[in-house]
Coordinates of C-alpha atoms and ligand atoms in Angstrom, one line a residue:
M250 CA 0.0 -0.3 -0.2
G251 CA 1.5 3.2 0.3
V252 CA 1.0 6.1 3.0
Y253 CA 4.4 7.2 4.1
G254 CA 5.0 8.8 7.4
I255 CA 7.6 12.0 7.3
D256 CA 8.9 14.0 10.3
L257 CA 9.8 16.8 8.7
G258 CA 11.9 18.0 11.7
T259 CA 13.9 21.6 12.7
T260 CA 17.2 19.5 12.8
N261 CA 16.5 16.0 11.7
S262 CA 14.1 14.7 9.2
G263 CA 13.1 10.9 8.8
I264 CA 10.4 8.6 6.7
A265 CA 8.8 5.5 7.8
M266 CA 6.3 3.2 6.2
I267 CA 4.2 0.2 7.4
G268 CA 6.7 -2.8 6.9
P269 CA 5.7 -6.4 5.6
T270 CA 5.1 -7.2 9.2
G271 CA 2.1 -4.7 9.9
R272 CA 4.6 -2.4 12.4
P273 CA 6.1 1.0 11.7
E274 CA 9.6 0.6 10.1
V275 CA 12.1 3.6 9.6
I276 CA 13.8 4.1 6.2
T277 CA 17.0 4.4 6.3
G278 CA 19.0 7.0 3.8
L279 CA 21.9 6.4 1.6
S280 CA 24.4 7.3 4.9
G281 CA 22.5 4.4 6.9
A282 CA 21.3 6.7 9.3
P283 CA 17.5 6.6 10.2
T284 CA 17.5 10.4 10.0
T285 CA 19.0 13.1 8.0
P286 CA 20.2 16.5 9.0
S287 CA 17.2 19.1 8.3
V288 CA 20.2 21.2 6.2
V289 CA 20.5 22.3 2.7
L290 CA 23.5 23.7 0.9
L291 CA 22.9 25.2 -2.4
T292 CA 26.1 24.6 -4.4
S293 CA 25.1 26.3 -7.5
A294 CA 21.5 28.0 -8.8
T295 CA 20.6 24.1 -10.1
D296 CA 22.4 21.5 -7.6
H297 CA 22.1 21.2 -3.8
V298 CA 23.4 18.9 -1.1
V299 CA 20.9 17.8 2.0
G300 CA 21.6 16.5 4.9
E301 CA 24.8 15.1 6.9
G302 CA 27.4 16.6 3.9
A303 CA 25.5 20.1 4.0
R304 CA 25.8 20.4 7.4
R305 CA 29.9 19.3 7.5
Q306 CA 29.6 22.1 4.8
A307 CA 28.3 24.5 6.7
R308 CA 31.5 25.9 8.2
L309 CA 33.0 26.7 5.0
D310 CA 30.3 28.0 2.8
P311 CA 27.9 29.2 5.7
D312 CA 26.2 32.0 3.3
N313 CA 24.5 28.8 1.0
V314 CA 24.0 26.7 3.9
C315 CA 20.0 27.0 5.4
A316 CA 19.7 25.3 8.3
L317 CA 16.5 25.3 10.9
V318 CA 14.1 26.5 8.1
K319 CA 11.3 24.9 10.1
R320 CA 11.2 28.1 12.3
R321 CA 10.7 30.1 9.4
I322 CA 7.9 28.2 7.6
G323 CA 5.0 30.3 8.7
D324 CA 6.7 33.5 7.6
P325 CA 5.6 34.7 4.1
E326 CA 8.0 37.3 4.0
W327 CA 11.2 35.3 5.1
R328 CA 13.4 34.1 1.7
F329 CA 16.8 32.5 1.5
V330 CA 18.9 34.0 -1.3
A331 CA 21.9 31.9 -2.7
H332 CA 23.6 31.9 -6.4
G333 CA 21.1 34.7 -7.0
Q334 CA 18.4 32.8 -6.4
T335 CA 15.2 33.1 -3.6
W336 CA 13.6 30.3 -1.9
S337 CA 10.9 30.6 0.7
A338 CA 10.6 28.1 3.4
P339 CA 8.7 25.5 1.6
A340 CA 10.8 25.6 -1.2
I341 CA 13.7 24.8 1.2
S342 CA 11.8 22.2 3.1
A343 CA 10.7 20.7 -0.3
L344 CA 14.8 19.9 -0.9
I345 CA 15.0 18.4 2.2
L346 CA 11.7 16.2 1.4
K347 CA 12.9 15.4 -1.9
S348 CA 16.0 14.0 -0.6
L349 CA 13.8 11.9 1.8
V350 CA 11.7 10.6 -1.1
S351 CA 15.0 9.9 -3.3
D352 CA 16.6 7.9 -0.3
A353 CA 13.2 6.2 -0.2
A354 CA 13.2 5.2 -3.6
F355 CA 17.1 4.0 -3.4
A356 CA 15.3 1.5 -0.4
G357 CA 13.0 0.1 -3.5
E358 CA 10.1 2.3 -2.0
Q359 CA 8.2 4.8 -4.2
V360 CA 6.8 7.7 -2.1
Q361 CA 3.6 9.2 -3.7
R362 CA 1.1 10.2 -0.7
A363 CA 2.4 11.0 2.4
V364 CA 1.7 12.2 6.0
I365 CA 3.5 15.0 7.1
T366 CA 3.8 16.0 10.8
V367 CA 4.1 19.4 12.1
P368 CA 4.5 20.8 15.7
A369 CA 0.9 20.4 17.4
Y370 CA 1.3 24.3 18.4
F371 CA 1.6 25.2 14.5
G372 CA -1.2 27.3 13.2
D373 CA -2.6 27.6 10.0
E374 CA 0.0 29.6 8.0
E375 CA 2.7 27.1 8.9
R376 CA 0.3 24.2 8.6
R377 CA -0.4 25.7 4.5
A378 CA 2.9 26.2 4.2
T379 CA 4.3 22.3 5.1
I380 CA 1.5 21.4 2.6
Q381 CA 2.8 23.3 -0.1
A382 CA 6.1 22.1 0.6
G383 CA 4.7 18.4 0.0
T384 CA 3.1 20.1 -3.3
Y385 CA 6.7 21.2 -4.4
T386 CA 7.7 17.5 -4.0
G387 CA 5.3 16.5 -6.2
I388 CA 4.0 14.0 -3.4
D389 CA 0.5 14.4 -2.5
V390 CA -0.3 15.4 1.2
A391 CA -2.6 12.9 2.7
G392 CA -2.7 15.0 6.0
V393 CA -0.6 16.9 8.3
L394 CA -0.7 15.4 12.0
S395 CA 0.4 16.9 14.9
E396 CA 4.0 15.5 16.1
P397 CA 2.7 14.3 19.6
I398 CA 0.2 12.8 18.2
A399 CA 2.3 11.0 16.2
A400 CA 4.4 10.4 19.3
A401 CA 1.5 8.9 20.9
L402 CA 0.3 6.8 18.1
S403 CA 3.6 5.0 18.2
Y404 CA 3.6 4.8 22.0
G405 CA 0.0 3.1 22.1
F406 CA 0.7 1.3 18.8
S407 CA 0.2 -2.3 20.5
R408 CA -2.8 -1.5 22.7
L409 CA -4.4 0.4 20.0
T410 CA -3.8 -2.1 17.3
D411 CA -3.5 -5.5 19.0
G412 CA -6.5 -5.7 21.0
L413 CA -4.9 -5.1 24.2
G414 CA -6.8 -2.2 25.3
D415 CA -10.0 -4.1 26.8
S416 CA -6.9 -5.1 29.6
T417 CA -5.6 -1.8 29.8
P418 CA -6.7 1.1 31.7
D419 CA -7.2 4.3 30.2
E420 CA -4.1 6.9 30.5
T421 CA -3.4 10.6 30.6
V422 CA -0.4 11.1 28.7
L423 CA 1.7 14.3 28.9
V424 CA 3.6 14.5 25.9
F425 CA 7.1 16.9 26.1
D426 CA 8.6 17.5 22.8
L427 CA 11.7 19.4 22.6
G428 CA 13.2 19.3 19.5
G429 CA 16.0 21.3 17.7
G430 CA 13.8 24.5 17.3
T431 CA 10.4 23.5 18.8
F432 CA 8.9 23.2 21.9
D433 CA 5.1 21.3 22.0
A434 CA 3.7 20.3 25.7
T435 CA 0.5 18.1 24.7
V436 CA -1.9 16.5 27.0
I437 CA -3.4 13.5 25.5
E438 CA -5.9 10.5 26.5
L439 CA -5.3 7.4 25.6
A440 CA -8.2 4.9 25.8
D441 CA -9.2 1.8 23.8
R442 CA -8.7 2.5 20.1
R443 CA -8.9 6.4 20.8
I444 CA -6.5 9.4 21.1
S445 CA -7.6 12.7 22.3
V446 CA -5.6 15.6 22.5
L447 CA -7.1 17.4 25.4
A448 CA -4.7 20.5 25.5
V449 CA -1.6 21.9 23.8
D450 CA 0.9 24.8 24.6
G451 CA 4.3 25.6 23.0
D452 CA 6.5 27.8 21.6
H453 CA 8.0 27.3 17.8
Q454 CA 10.8 29.2 18.6
L455 CA 12.4 27.4 21.4
G456 CA 14.2 24.1 21.2
G457 CA 18.0 22.7 21.2
A458 CA 19.2 25.5 18.9
D459 CA 18.4 28.0 21.7
W460 CA 20.9 25.9 24.1
D461 CA 23.6 26.0 21.3
E462 CA 23.5 29.6 21.1
R463 CA 23.7 30.5 24.6
I464 CA 27.1 28.0 25.0
A465 CA 28.3 30.0 21.7
L466 CA 28.0 33.3 23.5
H467 CA 30.0 31.9 26.5
L468 CA 32.4 30.2 24.7
S469 CA 32.9 33.4 22.4
R470 CA 33.2 35.5 25.8
V471 CA 35.6 33.2 27.4
F472 CA 37.8 33.1 24.3
C473 CA 37.7 37.3 23.9
S474 CA 38.6 38.0 27.2
E475 CA 41.5 35.4 26.7
N476 CA 42.3 36.8 23.4
P477 CA 42.0 40.3 23.9
D478 CA 43.6 41.1 20.4
A479 CA 41.7 38.5 18.4
E480 CA 38.3 39.4 16.6
D481 CA 34.9 37.7 18.0
P482 CA 34.2 34.6 16.2
L483 CA 30.7 35.8 16.8
D484 CA 31.2 38.6 14.5
D485 CA 31.6 37.3 11.1
S486 CA 29.3 34.2 9.8
V487 CA 32.3 31.6 9.2
G488 CA 33.2 31.8 13.0
S489 CA 29.8 31.8 14.1
Q490 CA 29.0 28.9 12.6
G491 CA 32.2 27.2 13.9
L492 CA 31.3 28.1 17.5
L493 CA 27.4 26.7 17.0
I494 CA 28.9 23.7 16.1
A495 CA 31.3 23.0 18.3
A496 CA 28.5 24.5 21.2
E497 CA 26.3 21.7 20.1
R498 CA 28.8 19.1 20.1
A499 CA 29.6 20.1 23.6
K500 CA 26.1 20.1 24.7
H501 CA 25.9 16.3 23.6
E502 CA 28.7 15.3 25.5
L503 CA 27.4 17.2 28.7
T504 CA 24.3 14.5 28.1
E505 CA 26.9 11.7 29.1
A506 CA 30.1 13.6 31.2
E507 CA 30.0 16.1 33.6
S508 CA 32.5 17.7 31.9
T509 CA 34.0 18.4 28.2
S510 CA 36.8 20.7 26.8
V511 CA 36.0 22.8 23.6
V512 CA 38.7 24.0 21.5
V513 CA 38.1 27.5 19.9
S514 CA 40.3 28.7 16.8
H515 CA 39.5 31.8 15.3
D516 CA 41.7 34.8 14.0
G517 CA 45.1 33.2 14.5
A518 CA 44.1 32.6 18.4
R519 CA 43.6 29.4 20.2
S520 CA 41.7 28.6 23.3
I521 CA 40.7 25.1 25.2
I522 CA 37.5 26.1 27.3
T523 CA 36.2 23.8 29.9
L524 CA 32.4 23.5 30.0
T525 CA 31.1 21.5 32.9
R526 CA 27.1 20.4 32.8
T527 CA 26.6 22.8 35.8
Q528 CA 27.8 25.5 33.9
L529 CA 25.6 24.4 31.0
E530 CA 22.7 24.2 33.2
D531 CA 23.3 27.8 34.6
L532 CA 23.7 29.3 30.8
T533 CA 20.4 27.6 30.1
G534 CA 18.0 27.3 33.0
G535 CA 15.9 30.3 31.6
L536 CA 15.2 28.3 28.3
L537 CA 14.5 25.2 30.4
Q538 CA 12.0 27.2 32.7
R539 CA 10.3 28.4 29.8
T540 CA 9.5 24.9 29.0
I541 CA 8.3 24.2 32.3
D542 CA 5.9 27.3 32.2
L543 CA 4.5 26.4 28.9
T544 CA 3.9 22.6 30.5
R545 CA 2.1 23.9 33.6
S546 CA 0.0 26.2 31.6
C547 CA -0.5 22.9 29.4
L548 CA -1.5 21.5 32.2
A549 CA -3.9 24.0 33.7
A550 CA -5.7 24.3 30.3
A551 CA -6.4 20.3 30.4
R552 CA -7.5 20.8 34.3
A553 CA -10.2 23.0 32.8
R554 CA -11.3 20.2 30.6
G555 CA -11.2 17.7 33.4
V556 CA -8.2 16.3 33.7
E557 CA -7.2 15.4 37.4
R558 CA -3.9 13.8 36.9
V559 CA -1.1 12.7 34.5
D560 CA -0.3 9.0 34.4
R561 CA 2.6 9.3 32.2
V562 CA 5.1 11.5 31.0
L563 CA 6.9 11.0 27.8
L564 CA 9.9 12.8 26.3
V565 CA 10.2 13.0 22.7
G566 CA 12.5 15.2 20.7
G567 CA 16.5 14.9 20.8
S568 CA 17.0 17.8 23.1
S569 CA 14.8 16.1 25.7
R570 CA 18.0 13.7 26.4
M571 CA 19.3 16.2 28.6
P572 CA 19.9 15.5 32.5
M573 CA 18.6 19.1 33.2
V574 CA 15.2 18.4 31.3
I575 CA 14.7 15.1 32.5
R576 CA 15.1 16.0 35.9
A577 CA 13.3 19.2 36.0
I578 CA 10.2 17.4 34.7
G579 CA 10.7 15.0 36.9
D580 CA 10.6 17.5 40.1
A581 CA 7.9 19.8 38.3
L582 CA 5.5 16.8 38.1
Q583 CA 6.4 14.1 40.5
I584 CA 6.6 11.7 37.7
T585 CA 9.6 9.9 36.5
P586 CA 9.4 10.8 32.9
E587 CA 10.3 8.3 30.1
L588 CA 12.6 8.9 26.9
A589 CA 10.1 7.4 24.1
D590 CA 12.1 6.8 20.9
P591 CA 12.8 10.4 21.0
D592 CA 14.4 10.6 17.2
L593 CA 12.2 8.0 15.7
A594 CA 8.4 8.2 17.3
V595 CA 7.2 11.0 15.4
A596 CA 8.3 9.4 11.9
R597 CA 6.7 5.8 13.4
G598 CA 3.6 7.6 14.2
A599 CA 3.2 9.7 11.0
A600 CA 3.4 6.0 9.1
I601 CA 0.7 4.7 11.4
Y602 CA -1.5 7.2 10.9
G603 CA -0.7 6.9 6.9
E604 CA -1.9 3.6 7.2
K605 CA -5.1 4.2 8.9
L606 CA -6.1 6.9 6.4
E607 CA -5.2 4.4 4.0
I608 CA -7.4 1.8 5.2
E609 CA -10.3 4.3 5.4
R610 CA -9.8 5.3 1.6
L611 CA -9.8 1.8 0.8
V612 CA -12.6 0.4 2.7
A613 CA -14.9 3.6 1.6
D614 CA -13.9 3.1 -1.8
D615 CA -14.7 -0.8 -2.0
L616 CA -18.3 0.4 -0.3
R617 CA -18.6 2.7 -2.7
T618 CA -17.8 0.3 -5.7
R619 CA -20.0 -2.1 -4.3
G620 CA -22.9 0.4 -4.0
R621 CA -23.1 -0.5 -0.1
S622 CA -23.6 1.5 3.1
T623 CA -22.3 2.1 6.2
D624 CA -24.0 -0.8 7.9
P625 CA -21.3 -2.9 10.2
A626 CA -21.8 -6.0 8.2
D627 CA -21.3 -4.2 4.9
V628 CA -18.2 -2.6 6.6
Q629 CA -17.1 -6.0 7.9
E630 CA -17.2 -7.4 4.2
S631 CA -14.9 -4.4 3.1
C632 CA -12.8 -5.1 5.8
R633 CA -12.0 -8.6 4.7
R634 CA -12.1 -7.6 1.0
V635 CA -9.3 -4.9 1.8
A636 CA -7.1 -7.3 4.0
D637 CA -7.4 -10.4 1.2
A638 CA -6.4 -7.8 -1.3
F639 CA -3.4 -6.7 0.7
G640 CA -2.3 -9.8 2.7
L641 CA -3.4 -8.2 6.2
P642 CA -5.0 -9.9 8.7
V643 CA -9.0 -8.7 9.1
A644 CA -8.7 -7.7 12.5
G645 CA -5.8 -5.1 11.8
V646 CA -7.4 -3.8 9.5
R647 CA -10.6 -3.5 11.3
R648 CA -8.6 -1.7 14.3
M649 CA -7.1 0.7 12.3
L650 CA -10.2 1.5 10.9
E651 CA -11.8 2.1 14.6
I652 CA -8.9 3.7 15.8
S653 CA -10.3 7.5 16.2
V654 CA -8.1 10.4 16.7
D655 CA -9.4 13.9 18.3
T656 CA -7.7 16.9 18.8
V657 CA -8.1 20.5 19.4
V658 CA -7.2 24.1 18.0
S659 CA -3.8 25.1 18.9
R660 CA -4.4 28.5 18.3
G661 CA -7.8 30.7 18.5
F662 CA -8.6 32.8 15.3
G663 CA -11.3 35.5 14.4
V664 CA -12.0 38.5 13.1
L665 CA -11.2 42.0 13.1
A666 CA -14.0 44.1 13.5
V667 CA -15.7 47.4 14.9
G668 CA -15.8 47.3 18.7
R669 CA -18.2 49.1 21.1
S670 CA -16.1 52.0 21.6
D671 CA -15.8 52.2 17.7
S672 CA -12.2 50.8 17.8
V673 CA -11.4 48.6 15.5
E674 CA -10.7 45.3 17.8
A675 CA -9.8 41.3 17.4
T676 CA -13.7 39.5 17.9
W677 CA -12.5 35.8 18.6
L678 CA -14.6 33.1 17.2
V679 CA -13.0 29.9 18.1
H680 CA -10.5 29.5 21.2
R681 CA -7.3 27.8 21.9
N682 CA -8.0 24.1 23.0
Q683 CA -11.4 23.7 21.7
T684 CA -12.0 20.6 20.0
L685 CA -11.8 20.2 16.4
P686 CA -13.2 19.7 13.7
I687 CA -15.0 23.3 14.2
R688 CA -17.1 25.2 12.0
V689 CA -18.8 28.6 13.1
R690 CA -20.7 31.3 11.3
R691 CA -20.7 35.0 11.5
S692 CA -23.4 36.9 9.6
F693 CA -22.3 40.6 8.5
G694 CA -24.9 43.1 6.9
T695 CA -24.2 45.7 4.2
M696 CA -24.2 48.9 4.8
R697 CA -25.8 50.2 2.1
A698 CA -27.7 49.4 -1.1
D699 CA -25.7 47.7 -3.7
Q700 CA -22.9 47.0 -2.1
E701 CA -20.4 45.2 -4.0
R702 CA -17.9 44.0 -1.0
I703 CA -17.4 43.7 2.6
N704 CA -13.6 43.8 4.1
L705 CA -12.6 40.7 6.0
T706 CA -9.4 40.3 8.0
V707 CA -9.1 37.2 9.8
L708 CA -6.9 37.0 12.8
E709 CA -4.7 34.3 14.4
Q710 CA -3.8 34.2 18.2
T711 CA -0.4 35.3 19.0
G712 CA 0.1 35.5 22.8
H713 CA -0.9 33.1 25.4
E714 CA -4.2 35.2 26.2
A715 CA -6.7 36.2 23.3
T716 CA -6.9 39.9 23.7
P717 CA -8.8 42.2 21.4
R718 CA -5.6 44.4 20.7
P719 CA -5.3 43.7 16.8
E720 CA -1.2 43.9 17.7
D721 CA -1.5 40.8 19.9
A722 CA -2.5 38.9 16.8
K723 CA -1.3 37.4 13.3
V724 CA -3.6 38.4 10.0
L725 CA -4.2 35.3 8.3
I726 CA -6.4 36.7 5.6
E727 CA -6.4 40.2 4.3
G728 CA -8.9 40.0 1.7
A729 CA -12.3 41.0 0.5
I730 CA -16.0 39.3 -0.1
T731 CA -16.6 40.4 -3.4
D732 CA -19.2 39.7 -6.2
I733 CA -22.3 40.7 -3.7
P734 CA -25.0 40.9 -6.6
P735 CA -26.6 44.4 -6.9
G736 CA -30.4 44.9 -6.5
Y737 CA -30.1 44.4 -2.5
D738 CA -30.7 47.0 0.0
A739 CA -28.5 48.0 3.1
G740 CA -28.6 45.0 5.6
S741 CA -28.7 42.0 3.2
E742 CA -26.7 39.1 4.8
V743 CA -23.6 37.9 4.3
R744 CA -22.8 34.6 6.1
V745 CA -19.3 33.9 6.6
T746 CA -18.3 30.0 7.3
F747 CA -14.9 29.2 9.2
E748 CA -14.2 25.5 9.2
M749 CA -10.9 24.0 10.6
G750 CA -10.6 20.3 10.2
F751 CA -8.7 17.9 12.1
D752 CA -5.4 19.0 10.2
G753 CA -5.9 22.5 11.7
V754 CA -6.0 24.2 8.3
L755 CA -8.7 26.9 8.2
H756 CA -11.0 27.4 5.3
V757 CA -13.4 30.2 4.7
T758 CA -16.4 30.5 2.3
A759 CA -19.1 33.0 2.2
H760 CA -22.6 32.9 0.8
H761 CA -24.9 35.8 0.3
L762 CA -28.3 34.7 2.0
N763 CA -31.0 36.8 0.2
A764 CA -29.4 35.9 -3.5
D765 CA -28.4 32.2 -2.2
I766 CA -25.2 32.2 -4.2
P767 CA -21.5 31.1 -2.6
L768 CA -19.5 34.6 -2.9
T769 CA -15.9 34.5 -3.4
L770 CA -13.2 35.8 -0.8
S771 CA -10.2 37.2 -2.8
A772 CA -7.0 37.5 -0.2
K773 CA -4.6 40.2 -0.7
T774 CA -2.0 39.2 1.8
G775 CA -1.8 35.9 4.2
A776 CA 0.0 32.4 4.0
T777 CA 0.0 31.5 0.3
L778 CA 2.7 33.0 -2.0
S779 CA 1.4 34.6 -5.1
Q780 CA 0.3 32.0 -7.9
S781 CA 3.6 33.3 -10.1
E782 CA 5.9 32.8 -7.1
V783 CA 4.6 29.1 -6.6
S784 CA 5.2 28.4 -10.2
R785 CA 8.5 29.8 -10.2
E786 CA 9.4 27.8 -7.1
L787 CA 8.0 24.7 -8.2
E788 CA 10.0 24.7 -11.4
Q789 CA 13.3 25.6 -9.1
V790 CA 12.4 22.8 -6.7
Q791 CA 11.8 19.8 -9.5
R792 CA 15.1 21.7 -11.5
S793 CA 17.4 21.6 -8.5
R794 CA 19.7 17.7 -8.4
R795 CA 21.0 16.6 -5.4
R796 CA 24.8 16.2 -5.1
D797 CA 25.6 13.3 -2.7
R798 CA 28.7 14.3 -0.7
Ligands
LIG300 P1 15.4 16.8 16.8 O1 14.6 18.0 16.4 O2 14.1 15.7 17.6 O3 16.0 15.8 15.9 O4 16.2 17.4 18.2 C1 17.2 17.5 17.7 C2 17.9 18.5 18.7 O5 18.2 17.6 19.7 C3 19.3 19.2 18.3 O6 19.1 20.6 19.4 C4 20.4 18.2 19.3 O7 21.4 19.2 19.5 C5 19.6 17.8 20.4 N1 20.1 16.3 20.6 C6 20.3 15.0 20.2 N2 20.9 14.3 21.0 C7 20.9 15.0 22.0 C8 22.0 15.0 23.4 N3 22.8 13.5 23.4 N4 21.7 15.4 24.5 C9 21.4 17.1 24.2 N5 21.2 17.3 23.3 C10 20.7 16.2 21.8

């Protein structure tokens, strides 16, 4: 069959599939490693290197190396410029996806459809941009799935699919996901064949890379005080890349050891700097505290939904290996956290979800072809036919169909409207942590006869609280409802429907009630790139060839 699971990570990416045993398996790349660094080196206008080769090159050719692109993915203005060409974040991400797809082809797997994971706290714009990256790659994105749900699916796979659920009690799990560039805290209820996300919180500008920056800053200070005549390595791009790489290496070593030494050579000078785990923890305590604060806020939101206690804490993301993280979360929650396959759980969970979507599609197609309803006997018969066609156990197909996944809105959304004091303010239609899918309607009256258009600004919450201040919100869509037919008095009603599905992507449609016709919503700004830019980037991504270094 074939819906693959892709973890498009900030620092590392991976791809998995359901193997012949029915279990998720990670596909190893050309290098034999299960994950590929999410680093792209543009070697010319038409060639690039992805992964370890690009990472190694970062020091020598820093201006043409793009890392941590996922931190930029919701920013429609951001561009990476190399060899006279501009790349948006979805286009750079597409090169990473292309590399995973060609590695899979090397392993004999043709990837045409995939589920791509995103941090739970990603909003609409970042989710759309991730889908755009998949489209540039030429793969059909079967869905975007929140990373903690993927991790929970991977963790709970046996109980969900092996029928162990009947004997295992329901569990409330906190997924603490600290990766290279993003942090998510999610409270999930794991019941028999059901995964429900109850609350999410996080910060997609917080991750291991911030630890590296703090360490690099410290190393540069020590180096400068020991070598007052030398330049600060952070003052040029080659020096800072070198320092960041050294900082990350030292951070990894301090996960195992109490102390390490770092050699910093720059501008003809050299220092050997000792760094202890205690120093690392002092330098980065503020970052860790932020993860704990966000976790507490997520737990408070879960409590408001009736969660009295957490039974288990799953640590995912490479940065949750750090002893300071394990200790702090254990102290804060009084539960010993478990490191749950921190690098591969997300790709594996995405593959499980992909398989579920594929089975749903096959069963629905079979029912349709045979002209059957969703009557249990008909569904059972379709499960049997799908199982026979693909050599799968019928019970397995049935269980995959029965697993249900519920999730919540990661950020509230609303519209800009004139408030009571005649000032323009944000009116929230949907709040963070409301259960998905959601459909809300809002009516707008025309102000005068024969009015042709109504301006519409759709906002997304950025801060913790949904305030009426427009400055605290991000504009998702700034546009207008156009083509309102003539011949209607002032006050004729235009109904706007806001729909958000399980994937967290918002769809807005408008309808003129008196005329009973759909209206066009044209966006002036927002998540989408212009059509001409999309065509240009599509061609650029397709033309660029991967060089293996
Ligand atoms: P991920 O985005 O989940 O691939 O996580 C990558 C992040 O985990 C990077 O910032 C790495 O530096 C960090 N990381 C991976 N292994 C370790 C380790 N042993 N100790 C500390 N940080 C680590």
